[in-house]
Amino acid sequence: SLPPPIQLVFPGDRSVIEAPKAEEAVQLWTTQLLQQRQKVQEALGDGNSVSDVVLCDRISLTDKSYTAEAAAVIATFLKEPFVDGMPPIAHGIVEADLSDIIASRLTEEGLQVLETMCSAFAESKLVDLNLSENAIGEQGIGACKTALSRPTLERLALCNNGLSQSTMGQVADILTADEDGTGCIASKMTKLHFFNNMSGIGGCREFARILEKAPLLVDIRFASTRSQREGGDILSSALDASLADGRIQNVTKLDLHDNVFKNKASKDALFRALGKLSSLTYLDLGECELEDDGVKMICHALFESDCELEHLYLNGNEITRKGAKHIADYIRDCQKLKVLHLQDNELTSKGVERIAAAFHVGDDGSAIEEIELDSNMIGAIGARALIDAFGPEGRDMPHLRKINLNANSFTEEVAGELEVAFGDRLVEMDDNDSDGEADDDLSSSDEDDEEEENVDESPDTGVDALASAMEDSLIV
């Protein structure tokens, strides 16, 4: 069989790359490609041509800052025919990592570098394109349009690009255009990542426009985009509408971190959407202002979907011990959960007790590998509940490799117990409050009593009640 195509990677540490360094890289790549060509020839046997064989299908230029001259050297190498009549290397490239390639460049030169690099792939059948970590304004999208417009594109990342509302509109225009009637780019996409941009409410509208045309998405990230409450309504409604129409039903990864789902309309739509995602394995709703009622709805929606979640992020949502009950109920049901992030909430030891108890599962122990509970007002009661859940020598959490309990309140004695129990799995607690007073205010409050009345309520009953209550709720 033929050897698989190789990947070209620009060598060396992060630095400014000028033309001489680019020429050295081209010489290295030429050597690697000729070696690959020889391997292919040997596999094919004498007398068989290698001219139609793809030698390289991936290139990574990330984490360097290229001058315009260096970019021109690389682009020329990629676009020109290779040795002995072989087609240009760029023609075989399907994955291009062009992230973080213009750091420290002035605007004019940065745009020139982006345009030069992206234009090298004008004849490529690009499937995966990463343009993250480049400062892209409206002019930047124009500079990248050649690569962004490849009709074969299936996976795209535009993270930490400073995309504004209008720039998001340009991206949406490119991805949803169907000028020749063969379908837009979005219609074929399986992965779409936008993170840490500044597109605001208008950006949510543009993202919704893309979602409407992207039925095959399985990996969605739209996080930290300054959405505000109105944007959260738009985003959750778009997800709900897409799923109601039969689109994006095979999503496995959904990252909506740092959006605002505080309004009832947002929570209702999110509940309906999550309830349909039966293939979901990764969910990030950290810092979404869900609070206890929102977390209850999320957990019940996950019950309804019957997905086998492995990663759950609910950090920074003002979750108290009341919300912890619903998380614990879900953990008991979710046997494949590997990563749980609940840091920066208000669980207290009472909430952690409930969550810790949920990890007591069958004889094989829990699948959990990573737990984040830092900054949760946890004291001795919660700490000892976690130690008990861990079991002797980690018997009940055999896969645990990391637990973070920093920025809580443990006396030196309790901190020592944690260190003995968890060993090097325990993240250093350099921000621990050694006064150990976190449990002083805990009591059997009326709130607890009210919660306990519902402890025996089955998850299915809760889901049915929520679904019934929301049946007539419409998002415009």
Short mmCIF file of C-alpha atoms in Angstrom, two decimals:
data_model
loop_
_atom_site.label_atom_id
_atom_site.label_comp_id
_atom_site.label_asym_id
_atom_site.label_seq_id
_atom_site.Cartn_x
_atom_site.Cartn_y
_atom_site.Cartn_z
CA SER A 1 0.00 0.00 0.00
CA LEU A 2 1.07 3.60 -0.54
CA PRO A 3 2.50 5.55 2.39
CA PRO A 4 0.05 8.18 3.71
CA PRO A 5 0.64 11.82 2.69
CA ILE A 6 2.92 13.78 5.00
CA GLN A 7 2.36 17.09 6.81
CA LEU A 8 4.57 20.12 6.25
CA VAL A 9 5.30 22.03 9.46
CA PHE A 10 7.31 25.25 9.68
CA PRO A 11 10.17 24.32 12.03
CA GLY A 12 11.48 26.14 15.09
CA ASP A 13 10.11 28.11 18.02
CA ARG A 14 7.84 31.14 17.87
CA SER A 15 9.65 33.97 16.11
CA VAL A 16 9.50 36.52 13.32
CA ILE A 17 10.09 34.77 10.00
CA GLU A 18 11.86 36.71 7.29
CA ALA A 19 12.61 35.58 3.74
CA PRO A 20 15.92 33.73 4.46
CA LYS A 21 14.24 31.60 7.17
CA ALA A 22 11.34 30.88 4.82
CA GLU A 23 13.80 29.73 2.13
CA GLU A 24 15.43 27.36 4.64
CA ALA A 25 12.01 25.90 5.44
CA VAL A 26 11.26 25.45 1.75
CA GLN A 27 14.56 23.56 1.32
CA LEU A 28 13.66 21.31 4.26
CA TRP A 29 10.18 20.67 2.87
CA THR A 30 11.62 19.88 -0.56
CA THR A 31 13.87 17.25 1.00
CA GLN A 32 10.96 15.75 2.94
CA LEU A 33 8.77 15.67 -0.16
CA LEU A 34 11.46 14.05 -2.29
CA GLN A 35 11.91 11.38 0.39
CA GLN A 36 8.16 10.84 0.39
CA ARG A 37 8.17 10.64 -3.40
CA GLN A 38 10.85 7.95 -3.24
CA LYS A 39 8.76 5.91 -0.78
CA VAL A 40 5.73 6.21 -3.04
CA GLN A 41 7.77 5.16 -6.08
CA GLU A 42 9.05 2.11 -4.22
CA ALA A 43 5.51 1.17 -3.23
CA LEU A 44 4.23 1.58 -6.79
CA GLY A 45 7.14 -0.22 -8.38
CA ASP A 46 9.28 0.76 -11.34
CA GLY A 47 7.48 1.92 -14.43
CA ASN A 48 4.50 3.40 -12.57
CA SER A 49 4.12 7.17 -12.43
CA VAL A 50 3.93 9.08 -9.16
CA SER A 51 2.77 12.28 -10.83
CA ASP A 52 -0.84 11.92 -9.68
CA VAL A 53 -0.04 10.85 -6.11
CA VAL A 54 -0.57 13.40 -3.32
CA LEU A 55 2.67 13.65 -1.38
CA CYS A 56 1.43 16.13 1.24
CA ASP A 57 -2.14 16.88 2.36
CA ARG A 58 -1.60 19.06 5.45
CA ILE A 59 0.40 22.17 6.27
CA SER A 60 0.93 24.00 9.57
CA LEU A 61 2.32 27.52 9.55
CA THR A 62 1.00 28.43 13.02
CA ASP A 63 2.76 30.28 15.82
CA LYS A 64 5.11 32.33 13.66
CA SER A 65 5.01 35.94 12.51
CA TYR A 66 5.75 36.12 8.79
CA THR A 67 6.94 39.16 6.92
CA ALA A 68 5.39 39.86 3.53
CA GLU A 69 8.57 38.65 1.82
CA ALA A 70 8.58 35.38 3.77
CA ALA A 71 4.93 34.79 2.94
CA ALA A 72 5.70 35.27 -0.73
CA VAL A 73 8.50 32.67 -0.59
CA ILE A 74 6.18 30.08 0.98
CA ALA A 75 3.23 30.84 -1.31
CA THR A 76 5.41 30.59 -4.42
CA PHE A 77 6.73 27.22 -3.31
CA LEU A 78 3.19 25.91 -2.70
CA LYS A 79 1.75 27.21 -6.00
CA GLU A 80 4.52 26.26 -8.44
CA PRO A 81 4.66 22.77 -10.00
CA PHE A 82 6.80 20.36 -8.03
CA VAL A 83 9.64 18.33 -9.60
CA ASP A 84 9.32 16.33 -12.79
CA GLY A 85 5.95 17.69 -13.78
CA MET A 86 4.21 16.89 -10.50
CA PRO A 87 1.33 19.29 -9.67
CA PRO A 88 1.80 22.09 -7.14
CA ILE A 89 1.92 20.95 -3.54
CA ALA A 90 -0.99 23.26 -2.69
CA HIS A 91 -3.28 21.25 -4.96
CA GLY A 92 -3.14 18.30 -2.55
CA ILE A 93 -3.55 20.27 0.67
CA VAL A 94 -6.84 19.58 2.47
CA GLU A 95 -5.90 20.89 5.94
CA ALA A 96 -4.27 24.30 6.46
CA ASP A 97 -3.42 25.70 9.87
CA LEU A 98 -2.84 29.41 9.30
CA SER A 99 -3.53 30.44 12.88
CA ASP A 100 -1.41 33.12 14.57
CA ILE A 101 0.73 34.05 11.54
CA ILE A 102 0.70 37.89 11.69
CA ALA A 103 1.45 38.75 15.32
CA SER A 104 3.31 42.09 15.63
CA ARG A 105 2.85 42.88 11.92
CA LEU A 106 1.51 46.33 11.11
CA THR A 107 -1.99 46.29 9.62
CA GLU A 108 -0.96 46.76 6.01
CA GLU A 109 1.70 44.08 6.09
CA GLY A 110 -0.52 41.72 8.11
CA LEU A 111 -3.25 41.96 5.48
CA GLN A 112 -0.70 41.35 2.75
CA VAL A 113 0.58 38.24 4.53
CA LEU A 114 -2.95 36.86 4.98
CA GLU A 115 -3.83 37.47 1.35
CA THR A 116 -0.59 35.95 0.06
CA MET A 117 -0.90 32.84 2.21
CA CYS A 118 -4.61 32.28 1.53
CA SER A 119 -4.23 32.87 -2.21
CA ALA A 120 -1.78 29.97 -2.35
CA PHE A 121 -4.76 27.64 -1.83
CA ALA A 122 -6.86 28.96 -4.72
CA GLU A 123 -6.81 25.55 -6.40
CA SER A 124 -6.78 23.45 -3.23
CA LYS A 125 -9.64 21.24 -2.10
CA LEU A 126 -9.44 22.58 1.43
CA VAL A 127 -11.52 20.70 3.97
CA ASP A 128 -10.12 22.09 7.24
CA LEU A 129 -9.06 25.74 7.68
CA ASN A 130 -7.85 27.39 10.89
CA LEU A 131 -7.45 31.17 10.77
CA SER A 132 -7.63 31.74 14.53
CA GLU A 133 -5.44 34.16 16.47
CA ASN A 134 -5.11 36.61 13.60
CA ALA A 135 -6.46 40.15 14.00
CA ILE A 136 -9.05 40.11 11.22
CA GLY A 137 -11.23 43.11 10.54
CA GLU A 138 -13.41 43.69 7.52
CA GLN A 139 -10.32 44.03 5.33
CA GLY A 140 -8.94 40.83 6.82
CA ILE A 141 -11.92 38.78 5.71
CA GLY A 142 -11.36 40.09 2.20
CA ALA A 143 -7.71 39.10 2.42
CA CYS A 144 -8.68 35.58 3.49
CA LYS A 145 -11.56 35.17 1.07
CA THR A 146 -9.74 32.88 -1.36
CA ALA A 147 -9.29 30.22 1.32
CA LEU A 148 -12.61 30.90 3.04
CA SER A 149 -14.48 30.49 -0.23
CA ARG A 150 -13.25 26.99 -1.08
CA PRO A 151 -16.40 25.02 -1.90
CA THR A 152 -14.93 21.87 -0.32
CA LEU A 153 -14.59 23.47 3.13
CA GLU A 154 -16.06 21.41 5.97
CA ARG A 155 -14.25 22.61 9.09
CA LEU A 156 -13.51 26.23 10.00
CA ALA A 157 -12.05 27.92 13.09
CA LEU A 158 -12.11 31.70 13.59
CA CYS A 159 -11.17 32.08 17.27
CA ASN A 160 -9.75 35.18 18.93
CA ASN A 161 -9.88 37.15 15.69
CA GLY A 162 -11.63 40.23 17.06
CA LEU A 163 -14.56 39.69 14.69
CA SER A 164 -17.10 42.50 14.86
CA GLN A 165 -20.77 42.33 13.94
CA SER A 166 -20.10 43.52 10.41
CA THR A 167 -17.18 41.13 9.97
CA MET A 168 -19.37 38.25 11.11
CA GLY A 169 -21.81 39.38 8.44
CA GLN A 170 -19.08 39.05 5.82
CA VAL A 171 -18.26 35.54 7.02
CA ALA A 172 -21.94 34.59 6.95
CA ASP A 173 -22.24 35.97 3.40
CA ILE A 174 -19.34 33.83 2.21
CA LEU A 175 -20.53 30.65 3.91
CA THR A 176 -24.19 30.94 2.90
CA ALA A 177 -23.81 32.16 -0.69
CA ASP A 178 -25.09 29.77 -3.36
CA GLU A 179 -24.27 31.57 -6.58
CA ASP A 180 -24.26 28.56 -8.91
CA GLY A 181 -27.11 26.60 -7.33
CA THR A 182 -24.93 23.71 -6.16
CA GLY A 183 -25.30 24.50 -2.46
CA CYS A 184 -23.50 26.89 -0.15
CA ILE A 185 -20.33 26.14 1.79
CA ALA A 186 -22.26 26.01 5.08
CA SER A 187 -24.40 23.15 3.78
CA LYS A 188 -21.37 20.84 3.85
CA MET A 189 -19.77 22.01 7.09
CA THR A 190 -19.32 19.70 10.07
CA LYS A 191 -17.28 21.97 12.35
CA LEU A 192 -17.63 25.69 13.03
CA HIS A 193 -15.71 27.47 15.78
CA PHE A 194 -16.06 31.12 16.82
CA PHE A 195 -14.49 32.01 20.17
CA ASN A 196 -13.38 35.16 21.97
CA ASN A 197 -14.59 37.64 19.39
CA MET A 198 -16.55 40.85 19.90
CA SER A 199 -19.42 40.33 17.50
CA GLY A 200 -22.12 41.06 20.08
CA ILE A 201 -25.85 40.72 19.47
CA GLY A 202 -25.50 41.27 15.72
CA GLY A 203 -22.91 38.50 15.56
CA CYS A 204 -25.46 36.12 17.09
CA ARG A 205 -27.86 37.01 14.28
CA GLU A 206 -25.20 36.26 11.68
CA PHE A 207 -24.30 32.99 13.36
CA ALA A 208 -28.00 32.07 13.36
CA ARG A 209 -28.02 32.75 9.61
CA ILE A 210 -25.16 30.29 9.16
CA LEU A 211 -26.86 27.67 11.35
CA GLU A 212 -29.95 27.82 9.17
CA LYS A 213 -27.85 26.65 6.21
CA ALA A 214 -25.62 24.14 8.02
CA PRO A 215 -27.55 20.91 8.68
CA LEU A 216 -24.48 18.66 9.03
CA LEU A 217 -22.66 20.38 11.90
CA VAL A 218 -21.41 18.03 14.60
CA ASP A 219 -18.93 20.36 16.35
CA ILE A 220 -20.26 23.81 17.27
CA ARG A 221 -18.39 26.48 19.22
CA PHE A 222 -19.83 29.95 19.65
CA ALA A 223 -18.33 31.23 22.87
CA SER A 224 -17.22 34.49 24.52
CA THR A 225 -18.65 36.75 21.83
CA ARG A 226 -20.28 39.44 24.05
CA SER A 227 -23.74 38.19 23.23
CA GLN A 228 -25.69 39.83 26.10
CA ARG A 229 -29.23 38.68 26.96
CA GLU A 230 -30.72 39.47 23.58
CA GLY A 231 -27.94 37.58 21.86
CA GLY A 232 -28.54 34.60 24.14
CA ASP A 233 -32.20 34.60 23.10
CA ILE A 234 -31.21 34.68 19.42
CA LEU A 235 -28.62 31.94 19.80
CA SER A 236 -30.78 29.50 21.79
CA SER A 237 -33.73 30.13 19.48
CA ALA A 238 -31.57 29.40 16.41
CA LEU A 239 -30.40 26.11 17.89
CA ASP A 240 -33.96 25.20 18.82
CA ALA A 241 -35.27 26.05 15.35
CA SER A 242 -32.51 24.12 13.59
CA LEU A 243 -33.21 20.99 15.59
CA ALA A 244 -36.97 21.35 15.21
CA ASP A 245 -36.45 21.41 11.44
CA GLY A 246 -34.27 18.29 11.52
CA ARG A 247 -30.90 20.01 11.18
CA ILE A 248 -27.73 19.55 13.31
CA GLN A 249 -29.20 16.44 14.95
CA ASN A 250 -25.83 14.67 15.11
CA VAL A 251 -24.00 17.31 17.16
CA THR A 252 -21.43 15.69 19.45
CA LYS A 253 -19.71 18.84 20.75
CA LEU A 254 -21.49 22.05 21.78
CA ASP A 255 -19.54 24.94 23.34
CA LEU A 256 -21.65 27.99 24.24
CA HIS A 257 -19.38 29.21 27.02
CA ASP A 258 -19.83 32.79 28.21
CA ASN A 259 -23.12 33.51 26.49
CA VAL A 260 -26.07 34.84 28.49
CA PHE A 261 -29.04 32.51 28.91
CA LYS A 262 -30.63 34.33 31.81
CA ASN A 263 -34.03 35.05 30.22
CA LYS A 264 -36.75 32.42 30.48
CA ALA A 265 -37.04 32.39 26.69
CA SER A 266 -33.36 31.43 26.38
CA LYS A 267 -33.61 28.68 28.96
CA ASP A 268 -36.77 27.24 27.43
CA ALA A 269 -35.26 27.14 23.94
CA LEU A 270 -32.01 25.68 25.24
CA PHE A 271 -33.99 22.99 27.10
CA ARG A 272 -35.80 21.98 23.95
CA ALA A 273 -32.61 21.97 21.87
CA LEU A 274 -30.53 19.92 24.30
CA GLY A 275 -33.33 17.43 24.70
CA LYS A 276 -32.92 16.47 21.04
CA LEU A 277 -29.11 16.03 21.01
CA SER A 278 -28.82 12.29 21.58
CA SER A 279 -25.23 12.11 20.23
CA LEU A 280 -23.83 14.85 22.48
CA THR A 281 -20.61 13.96 24.32
CA TYR A 282 -19.26 17.45 25.13
CA LEU A 283 -21.24 20.37 26.58
CA ASP A 284 -19.80 23.68 27.77
CA LEU A 285 -22.28 26.09 29.35
CA GLY A 286 -19.80 27.74 31.68
CA GLU A 287 -20.43 31.39 32.65
CA CYS A 288 -23.88 31.47 31.04
CA GLU A 289 -25.79 32.93 34.05
CA LEU A 290 -27.94 29.81 34.31
CA GLU A 291 -28.34 29.80 38.10
CA ASP A 292 -30.14 26.92 39.85
CA ASP A 293 -33.32 26.96 37.79
CA GLY A 294 -31.39 26.94 34.52
CA VAL A 295 -29.15 24.10 35.68
CA LYS A 296 -32.23 22.09 36.64
CA MET A 297 -33.59 22.52 33.12
CA ILE A 298 -30.25 21.65 31.53
CA CYS A 299 -29.88 18.45 33.56
CA HIS A 300 -33.44 17.38 32.79
CA ALA A 301 -32.89 18.10 29.09
CA LEU A 302 -29.81 15.87 29.17
CA PHE A 303 -31.89 13.14 30.78
CA GLU A 304 -34.41 13.49 28.00
CA SER A 305 -31.80 13.36 25.24
CA ASP A 306 -30.35 10.14 26.65
CA CYS A 307 -26.93 11.24 25.39
CA GLU A 308 -23.74 9.72 26.79
CA LEU A 309 -22.01 12.90 27.92
CA GLU A 310 -18.28 12.71 28.70
CA HIS A 311 -17.48 16.41 29.30
CA LEU A 312 -19.73 18.79 31.24
CA TYR A 313 -18.78 22.39 32.02
CA LEU A 314 -21.12 24.42 34.26
CA ASN A 315 -18.58 26.67 35.95
CA GLY A 316 -19.40 30.26 36.90
CA ASN A 317 -23.19 29.94 36.92
CA GLU A 318 -24.03 30.93 40.51
CA ILE A 319 -25.09 27.37 41.28
CA THR A 320 -25.93 26.69 44.95
CA ARG A 321 -26.53 23.44 46.82
CA LYS A 322 -30.06 23.50 45.38
CA GLY A 323 -28.71 23.25 41.84
CA ALA A 324 -26.16 20.67 43.00
CA LYS A 325 -29.01 18.23 43.62
CA HIS A 326 -29.88 18.19 39.92
CA ILE A 327 -26.25 17.85 38.89
CA ALA A 328 -25.90 14.91 41.28
CA ASP A 329 -29.02 13.27 39.84
CA TYR A 330 -27.55 13.57 36.37
CA ILE A 331 -24.14 12.22 37.41
CA ARG A 332 -25.79 9.08 38.78
CA ASP A 333 -27.38 8.52 35.39
CA CYS A 334 -24.37 9.49 33.27
CA GLN A 335 -22.00 6.54 33.59
CA LYS A 336 -19.50 7.83 31.00
CA LEU A 337 -18.83 11.30 32.45
CA LYS A 338 -15.08 11.93 32.46
CA VAL A 339 -14.71 15.68 33.00
CA LEU A 340 -16.82 17.84 35.34
CA HIS A 341 -16.10 21.56 35.79
CA LEU A 342 -18.11 23.32 38.50
CA GLN A 343 -15.61 25.92 39.68
CA ASP A 344 -16.61 29.49 40.62
CA ASN A 345 -20.06 28.59 41.91
CA GLU A 346 -21.64 28.65 45.39
CA LEU A 347 -22.10 24.94 46.02
CA THR A 348 -20.87 24.92 49.63
CA SER A 349 -20.06 21.66 51.39
CA LYS A 350 -23.74 20.66 51.28
CA GLY A 351 -23.81 20.83 47.50
CA VAL A 352 -20.50 18.99 47.22
CA GLU A 353 -21.81 16.28 49.54
CA ARG A 354 -24.62 15.61 47.08
CA ILE A 355 -22.30 15.56 44.08
CA ALA A 356 -19.74 13.36 45.84
CA ALA A 357 -22.43 10.85 46.77
CA ALA A 358 -23.42 10.59 43.11
CA PHE A 359 -20.01 9.15 42.25
CA HIS A 360 -20.76 6.03 44.28
CA VAL A 361 -21.61 3.74 41.38
CA GLY A 362 -21.04 0.06 40.54
CA ASP A 363 -18.18 -2.25 41.36
CA ASP A 364 -16.04 -0.86 38.53
CA GLY A 365 -16.07 2.65 40.00
CA SER A 366 -16.75 5.98 38.35
CA ALA A 367 -15.40 6.93 34.91
CA ILE A 368 -14.56 10.45 36.15
CA GLU A 369 -11.06 11.68 35.28
CA GLU A 370 -11.12 15.39 36.11
CA ILE A 371 -13.07 17.41 38.70
CA GLU A 372 -12.87 21.21 39.08
CA LEU A 373 -14.47 22.52 42.30
CA ASP A 374 -12.27 25.50 43.12
CA SER A 375 -13.91 28.65 44.53
CA ASN A 376 -17.08 27.03 45.86
CA MET A 377 -17.10 27.87 49.60
CA ILE A 378 -16.28 24.25 50.48
CA GLY A 379 -15.12 23.27 53.96
CA ALA A 380 -14.33 20.10 55.89
CA ILE A 381 -17.71 18.45 55.29
CA GLY A 382 -17.37 18.69 51.52
CA ALA A 383 -13.71 17.67 51.59
CA ARG A 384 -14.40 14.51 53.55
CA ALA A 385 -17.35 13.66 51.33
CA LEU A 386 -15.02 13.76 48.33
CA ILE A 387 -12.42 11.64 50.10
CA ASP A 388 -15.13 9.09 50.90
CA ALA A 389 -16.32 9.13 47.27
CA PHE A 390 -12.74 8.53 46.11
CA GLY A 391 -12.56 5.42 48.22
CA PRO A 392 -9.56 3.57 49.66
CA GLU A 393 -6.62 4.08 47.30
CA GLY A 394 -9.01 5.55 44.74
CA ARG A 395 -10.99 2.36 44.33
CA ASP A 396 -14.24 4.20 43.55
CA MET A 397 -12.62 6.71 41.18
CA PRO A 398 -9.96 4.56 39.51
CA HIS A 399 -9.53 6.89 36.52
CA LEU A 400 -9.24 10.20 38.41
CA ARG A 401 -6.14 12.12 37.38
CA LYS A 402 -6.96 15.67 38.52
CA ILE A 403 -9.07 17.30 41.22
CA ASN A 404 -8.97 21.04 41.89
CA LEU A 405 -10.20 22.30 45.28
CA ASN A 406 -8.22 25.53 45.42
CA ALA A 407 -9.71 28.77 46.80
CA ASN A 408 -11.96 27.01 49.31
CA SER A 409 -11.64 26.90 53.11
CA PHE A 410 -9.82 23.96 54.67
CA THR A 411 -7.90 23.87 57.93
CA GLU A 412 -4.37 22.51 57.81
CA GLU A 413 -5.68 19.21 59.15
CA VAL A 414 -8.32 18.85 56.41
CA ALA A 415 -5.90 20.02 53.71
CA GLY A 416 -3.52 17.29 54.89
CA GLU A 417 -6.27 14.69 54.62
CA LEU A 418 -6.95 15.77 51.06
CA GLU A 419 -3.27 15.57 50.15
CA VAL A 420 -2.93 12.09 51.62
CA ALA A 421 -6.06 10.85 49.87
CA PHE A 422 -5.56 12.35 46.41
CA GLY A 423 -1.78 12.66 46.25
CA ASP A 424 -0.47 14.26 43.05
CA ARG A 425 -3.98 14.30 41.59
CA LEU A 426 -4.77 17.26 43.85
CA VAL A 427 -4.00 20.66 42.33
CA GLU A 428 -1.86 22.85 44.59
CA MET A 429 -4.09 24.78 47.00
CA ASP A 430 -2.07 27.99 47.16
CA ASP A 431 -5.20 30.12 47.55
CA ASN A 432 -6.78 28.07 50.33
CA ASP A 433 -8.35 29.88 53.30
CA SER A 434 -6.87 27.92 56.19
CA ASP A 435 -9.33 29.42 58.70
CA GLY A 436 -11.67 26.60 57.69
CA GLU A 437 -14.81 28.58 58.40
CA ALA A 438 -16.73 27.77 55.21
CA ASP A 439 -19.03 25.30 56.99
CA ASP A 440 -19.87 27.55 59.93
CA ASP A 441 -23.03 28.97 58.36
CA LEU A 442 -24.42 25.66 57.13
CA SER A 443 -27.73 24.62 58.65
CA SER A 444 -30.81 22.60 57.89
CA SER A 445 -32.61 25.53 56.34
CA ASP A 446 -36.13 25.68 55.03
CA GLU A 447 -34.64 25.63 51.55
CA ASP A 448 -33.02 22.27 52.26
CA ASP A 449 -36.24 20.86 53.65
CA GLU A 450 -38.11 21.98 50.55
CA GLU A 451 -35.50 20.37 48.33
CA GLU A 452 -35.66 17.07 50.17
CA GLU A 453 -39.37 16.81 49.45
CA ASN A 454 -38.44 16.32 45.80
CA VAL A 455 -35.42 14.03 46.24
CA ASP A 456 -37.41 10.96 45.23
CA GLU A 457 -38.87 12.58 42.14
CA SER A 458 -37.71 10.58 39.17
CA PRO A 459 -35.79 12.39 36.40
CA ASP A 460 -38.38 11.33 33.83
CA THR A 461 -41.20 12.87 35.86
CA GLY A 462 -39.29 16.14 36.08
CA VAL A 463 -38.63 16.16 32.36
CA ASP A 464 -42.27 15.50 31.53
CA ALA A 465 -43.38 18.32 33.79
CA LEU A 466 -40.92 20.77 32.28
CA ALA A 467 -41.72 19.71 28.74
CA SER A 468 -45.43 20.13 29.37
CA ALA A 469 -44.92 23.56 30.85
CA MET A 470 -42.90 24.65 27.85
CA GLU A 471 -45.00 23.12 25.14
CA ASP A 472 -46.66 26.35 24.18
CA SER A 473 -43.56 28.51 24.61
CA LEU A 474 -42.52 30.05 21.28
CA ILE A 475 -39.33 31.94 20.53
CA VAL A 476 -39.61 34.62 17.90
#
